[in-house]
Amino acid sequence: MTVNGAPVWAVVPAAAVLLAMALAAAVLDALLDTPAAGGGTAAAHGRRWSRPLAEAARLMRQRGRTTVAPDRLLWRIGTAGPLVAALLMAAVVPVGGTVVADLPVGIVWFNAVDVTLWAVVWLAGWGPNSVYPLVGGYRFVAQALGYELPLMFALTAPAVAARSLNVGEVVQAQRGLWFVVWMPVAFVVFLGAVAAFGMWGPFSSPVGRDAAGGVLAEASGVDRLLLLAGRYALPAAGSGMAVALFLGGGAGPWLPGWLWSLVKTLAVLAVLVVLRRRLPVLSPERIVRIGWLVALPAVLLQVLAVSAVMVAKG
């Protein structure tokens, strides 16, 4: 499948699709939430369906709180940063045969935007001038030390196989055989990193209850809504990239390519949402230990195997 760049105005529908994916993830997350007593009734089930929209409406009406001597500029940057980062990531993700930004180094762009999250989430913790958000910001930086290097090599494997850093060319290189078939370790490590930069599941200590919500502790009103939207939009963008790098992009029978891309992305995102509630939260030091002692050697062996296959092919 040939991937071509889209006109500038395509940024608007691309952003709308990303936000729709984030909303779908939030709705599924609400449906999987353990109901309270009487929660099995049809009315309670319906309320869980609409909970994300109701919460968004509540936060838009809520009066914003502040703290003593906050750094308002840095706080605003940290608040909006995750959602902006998700939009920038999605810009290089092909949907069928179309991509908003057909960059020759799209994989590097995706990784560079991910790295900016280190600063963005830390600023969301630093800006309020409060203890718990700052603890959450430092926790995110600490766990990023564990997942970032494995993520870089997980991105390297499909780039080596396609002999290109262009995401569209990686999609084209999967004609006949998706990369997930012979790069399962890179695929799993990549999905783990996606959950990590979205602060999901085992990687949710930066917003943990033991720190009163961490980087979310002092956020209220629209600021909190933006942070929550970013937390769901980041895994949505990462799921789209997983489809492009490992699952053949828009390749598939009968359906048009753009629809296959969306279906696959929703499937990957649904798996991440389900696993989020099934796995225990890990401390940052344990994440670093697993990342450096388990994930990194495994993904390096994966890259070595891919490189050996490509050399043998000539």
Coordinates of C-alpha atoms in Angstrom, one line a residue:
M1 CA 0.0 0.0 0.0
T2 CA 1.4 3.4 -1.1
V3 CA 1.2 6.1 1.6
N4 CA 1.0 9.7 0.5
G5 CA 1.0 13.0 2.3
A6 CA -2.3 14.8 3.0
P7 CA -3.1 18.5 2.4
V8 CA -2.7 20.9 5.3
W9 CA -6.4 21.0 6.1
A10 CA -6.2 17.3 7.0
V11 CA -4.8 18.3 10.4
V12 CA -8.4 19.0 11.5
P13 CA -10.0 15.7 10.7
A14 CA -6.9 13.9 12.0
A15 CA -7.2 15.7 15.4
A16 CA -10.9 14.8 15.4
V17 CA -10.2 11.1 14.8
L18 CA -7.5 11.1 17.6
L19 CA -10.0 12.7 20.1
A20 CA -12.7 10.2 19.0
M21 CA -10.2 7.3 19.7
A22 CA -9.4 8.8 23.1
L23 CA -13.1 9.1 23.9
A24 CA -13.7 5.5 22.8
A25 CA -10.9 4.4 25.2
A26 CA -12.4 6.5 28.0
V27 CA -15.8 4.9 27.4
L28 CA -14.4 1.4 27.4
D29 CA -12.4 2.2 30.6
A30 CA -15.6 3.4 32.3
L31 CA -17.5 0.2 31.2
L32 CA -14.8 -1.9 32.7
D33 CA -14.9 0.0 36.0
T34 CA -16.0 -2.2 38.9
P35 CA -19.6 -1.3 39.6
A36 CA -20.8 -0.4 43.1
A37 CA -23.7 -2.0 44.8
G38 CA -26.6 -2.1 42.4
G39 CA -24.3 -1.3 39.5
G40 CA -25.4 -4.2 37.5
T41 CA -28.8 -2.6 36.6
A42 CA -29.4 -1.3 33.1
A43 CA -29.6 2.3 34.3
A44 CA -26.2 2.1 36.1
H45 CA -24.7 0.5 33.0
G46 CA -26.0 3.3 30.9
R47 CA -24.5 5.8 33.3
R48 CA -21.1 4.2 32.9
W49 CA -21.4 4.6 29.1
S50 CA -21.9 8.4 29.5
R51 CA -19.6 8.9 32.4
P52 CA -16.6 10.3 30.4
L53 CA -18.9 12.9 28.7
A54 CA -20.5 13.8 32.0
E55 CA -17.1 14.2 33.6
A56 CA -15.9 16.4 30.8
A57 CA -19.0 18.6 31.1
R58 CA -18.5 18.8 34.9
L59 CA -14.8 19.8 34.5
M60 CA -15.6 22.5 31.9
R61 CA -18.0 24.1 34.4
Q62 CA -15.8 23.7 37.4
R63 CA -14.0 26.8 38.7
G64 CA -10.3 26.4 38.5
R65 CA -8.3 26.2 41.7
T66 CA -4.9 27.5 42.3
T67 CA -2.0 27.1 44.8
V68 CA 0.3 29.5 46.6
A69 CA 2.9 31.1 44.2
P70 CA 2.5 28.7 41.3
D71 CA 4.5 29.1 38.1
R72 CA 1.5 29.6 35.9
L73 CA 3.3 29.6 32.5
L74 CA 5.1 26.3 33.2
W75 CA 1.9 24.8 34.7
R76 CA -0.1 25.7 31.6
I77 CA 2.6 24.2 29.3
G78 CA 2.6 21.0 31.4
T79 CA -1.2 20.8 31.4
A80 CA -1.6 21.1 27.6
G81 CA 1.6 19.3 26.7
P82 CA 0.4 15.7 26.7
L83 CA -2.5 16.3 24.4
V84 CA -0.3 18.4 22.1
A85 CA 2.3 15.6 22.1
A86 CA -0.4 13.1 21.1
L87 CA -1.4 15.3 18.2
L88 CA 2.2 15.6 17.0
M89 CA 2.7 11.9 17.3
A90 CA -0.5 11.2 15.3
A91 CA 0.7 13.5 12.5
V92 CA 3.1 10.8 11.2
V93 CA 0.8 7.9 11.6
P94 CA -0.7 6.7 8.3
V95 CA -4.4 6.1 8.1
G96 CA -4.8 3.8 5.1
G97 CA -2.8 5.4 2.3
T98 CA -2.8 8.9 3.8
V99 CA -0.7 10.6 6.4
V100 CA -0.8 14.2 7.6
A101 CA 3.0 14.7 7.7
D102 CA 4.9 12.3 5.4
L103 CA 8.3 12.9 7.0
P104 CA 11.4 11.0 5.8
V105 CA 12.3 10.6 9.5
G106 CA 8.8 9.9 10.9
I107 CA 10.0 7.3 13.3
V108 CA 12.6 9.7 14.8
W109 CA 9.9 12.4 15.0
F110 CA 7.6 10.0 17.0
N111 CA 10.5 9.2 19.4
A112 CA 11.5 12.8 19.7
V113 CA 8.0 13.9 20.7
D114 CA 7.9 11.1 23.2
V115 CA 11.1 12.4 24.8
T116 CA 9.5 15.9 25.2
L117 CA 7.0 14.2 27.5
W118 CA 9.8 14.0 30.1
A119 CA 9.8 17.7 30.3
V120 CA 6.1 18.2 29.8
V121 CA 4.9 15.9 32.6
W122 CA 7.6 17.2 34.9
L123 CA 6.4 20.8 34.3
A124 CA 2.9 19.7 35.1
G125 CA 4.3 18.6 38.5
W126 CA 6.6 21.5 39.0
G127 CA 4.2 24.3 38.0
P128 CA 1.7 24.1 40.9
N129 CA 4.3 24.6 43.5
S130 CA 2.9 21.7 45.5
V131 CA 4.4 18.5 46.9
Y132 CA 2.3 15.8 45.4
P133 CA 2.4 17.0 41.8
L134 CA 6.1 17.4 42.1
V135 CA 6.5 13.8 43.4
G136 CA 4.4 12.6 40.4
G137 CA 6.6 14.6 38.0
Y138 CA 9.7 13.0 39.3
R139 CA 8.2 9.6 39.3
F140 CA 7.4 10.0 35.6
V141 CA 11.0 11.0 34.8
A142 CA 12.3 8.1 36.9
Q143 CA 10.2 5.5 35.1
A144 CA 11.0 7.1 31.7
L145 CA 14.6 6.2 32.4
G146 CA 13.5 2.6 32.3
Y147 CA 11.3 2.5 29.2
E148 CA 12.9 5.0 26.8
L149 CA 16.0 3.1 25.7
P150 CA 14.0 -0.2 25.1
L151 CA 11.5 1.9 23.1
M152 CA 14.2 3.4 20.9
F153 CA 15.4 -0.1 19.9
A154 CA 11.8 -1.3 19.5
L155 CA 11.4 1.5 16.9
T156 CA 14.8 0.5 15.4
A157 CA 13.7 -3.0 14.5
P158 CA 11.0 -2.2 11.9
A159 CA 13.2 0.7 10.5
V160 CA 16.0 -1.8 9.9
A161 CA 13.7 -4.2 8.2
A162 CA 12.2 -1.5 6.0
R163 CA 15.6 0.2 5.4
S164 CA 13.8 3.5 6.1
L165 CA 12.8 5.8 8.9
N166 CA 9.7 6.9 6.9
V167 CA 6.6 5.3 8.5
G168 CA 4.8 5.0 5.1
E169 CA 7.8 3.0 3.7
V170 CA 7.7 0.7 6.8
V171 CA 4.0 0.0 6.0
Q172 CA 4.9 -0.8 2.4
A173 CA 7.7 -3.1 3.5
Q174 CA 5.1 -5.4 5.3
R175 CA 3.4 -6.5 2.1
G176 CA 3.0 -10.3 2.5
L177 CA 4.2 -10.5 6.1
W178 CA 3.5 -8.2 9.0
F179 CA 6.5 -7.3 11.1
V180 CA 4.7 -8.5 14.3
V181 CA 5.2 -12.1 13.1
W182 CA 8.9 -12.0 13.2
M183 CA 9.4 -9.0 15.7
P184 CA 7.1 -10.0 18.6
V185 CA 9.6 -8.8 21.2
A186 CA 9.8 -5.3 19.7
F187 CA 6.0 -5.2 19.4
V188 CA 5.5 -6.1 23.1
V189 CA 8.2 -3.6 24.2
F190 CA 6.7 -0.9 22.1
L191 CA 3.2 -1.4 23.6
G192 CA 4.7 -1.4 27.0
A193 CA 6.3 2.0 26.3
V194 CA 3.0 3.3 24.9
A195 CA 1.3 2.4 28.2
A196 CA 4.2 4.0 30.1
F197 CA 4.1 7.4 28.4
G198 CA 0.4 7.5 28.8
M199 CA 0.9 6.7 32.6
W200 CA -1.4 3.6 32.3
G201 CA -1.6 0.4 34.2
P202 CA 1.7 -0.7 35.8
F203 CA 3.2 2.7 34.8
S204 CA 0.5 4.8 36.6
S205 CA 2.6 5.7 39.7
P206 CA 3.0 9.4 38.5
V207 CA -0.8 9.7 39.1
G208 CA -1.0 7.2 41.9
R209 CA -3.5 7.5 44.8
D210 CA -0.6 7.2 47.3
A211 CA 0.5 10.6 46.1
A212 CA -3.0 12.1 46.1
G213 CA -3.1 11.9 42.3
G214 CA 0.4 12.9 41.6
V215 CA 0.6 15.3 38.7
L216 CA -3.2 15.5 38.7
A217 CA -3.4 16.4 42.4
E218 CA -3.8 20.2 42.0
A219 CA -5.3 20.3 38.5
S220 CA -9.0 21.3 38.3
G221 CA -11.5 22.5 35.7
V222 CA -10.3 22.7 32.1
D223 CA -6.7 22.1 33.2
R224 CA -7.6 18.7 34.6
L225 CA -9.7 17.9 31.5
L226 CA -6.7 18.6 29.3
L227 CA -4.5 16.3 31.3
L228 CA -7.0 13.5 31.3
A229 CA -7.6 13.9 27.6
G230 CA -3.9 13.7 27.0
R231 CA -3.6 10.5 29.0
Y232 CA -6.1 8.8 26.7
A233 CA -4.9 10.5 23.5
L234 CA -1.3 9.4 24.0
P235 CA -2.1 5.6 24.0
A236 CA -4.5 6.2 21.0
A237 CA -1.6 7.8 19.0
G238 CA 0.7 5.0 20.1
S239 CA -1.7 2.3 19.1
G240 CA -1.9 3.9 15.7
M241 CA 1.8 3.8 15.4
A242 CA 1.9 0.2 16.5
V243 CA -0.5 -0.7 13.7
A244 CA 1.7 1.1 11.1
L245 CA 5.0 -0.4 12.3
F246 CA 4.0 -3.9 13.2
L247 CA 0.5 -4.7 11.9
G248 CA 0.7 -3.8 8.2
G249 CA -1.1 -0.4 8.5
G250 CA -4.2 -0.4 6.3
A251 CA -3.5 -3.8 4.8
G252 CA -6.4 -6.2 4.9
P253 CA -9.1 -7.8 2.7
W254 CA -12.5 -6.4 1.6
L255 CA -12.5 -3.2 3.7
P256 CA -10.8 0.1 2.5
G257 CA -7.4 0.8 3.9
W258 CA -8.4 3.7 6.1
L259 CA -11.1 1.6 7.8
W260 CA -8.6 -1.3 8.4
S261 CA -6.2 1.2 10.1
L262 CA -9.0 2.5 12.4
V263 CA -10.2 -1.0 13.2
K264 CA -6.7 -2.3 14.1
T265 CA -6.0 0.8 16.1
L266 CA -9.2 0.4 18.1
A267 CA -8.3 -3.2 18.7
V268 CA -4.8 -2.5 20.0
L269 CA -6.2 0.4 22.1
A270 CA -8.9 -1.9 23.6
V271 CA -6.2 -4.4 24.6
L272 CA -4.3 -1.7 26.4
V273 CA -7.4 -0.5 28.2
V274 CA -8.2 -4.0 29.4
L275 CA -4.7 -4.8 30.5
R276 CA -4.5 -1.5 32.3
R277 CA -7.0 -2.9 34.9
R278 CA -5.5 -6.3 35.1
L279 CA -1.8 -5.5 35.9
P280 CA -0.5 -4.2 39.2
V281 CA 1.2 -0.8 39.5
L282 CA 5.0 -0.9 39.6
S283 CA 7.3 1.5 41.4
P284 CA 9.7 3.5 39.2
E285 CA 12.7 1.7 40.5
R286 CA 11.2 -1.7 39.6
I287 CA 10.3 -0.4 36.1
V288 CA 13.9 0.7 35.6
R289 CA 15.2 -2.7 36.8
I290 CA 12.8 -4.6 34.4
G291 CA 13.5 -2.2 31.6
W292 CA 17.3 -2.4 31.7
L293 CA 17.8 -6.0 32.8
V294 CA 14.9 -7.7 30.8
A295 CA 13.4 -5.5 28.1
L296 CA 16.6 -3.9 26.8
P297 CA 18.6 -7.1 26.3
A298 CA 15.5 -8.8 24.8
V299 CA 14.9 -6.0 22.3
L300 CA 18.6 -5.8 21.4
L301 CA 18.6 -9.5 20.5
Q302 CA 15.5 -8.7 18.4
V303 CA 17.2 -6.0 16.5
L304 CA 20.3 -8.2 16.1
A305 CA 18.1 -11.0 14.6
V306 CA 16.3 -8.5 12.3
S307 CA 19.7 -7.1 11.2
A308 CA 21.0 -10.6 10.5
V309 CA 18.0 -11.5 8.3
M310 CA 18.4 -8.2 6.3
V311 CA 22.1 -8.9 5.8
A312 CA 21.3 -12.4 4.6
K313 CA 18.8 -11.0 2.2
G314 CA 21.4 -8.7 0.8

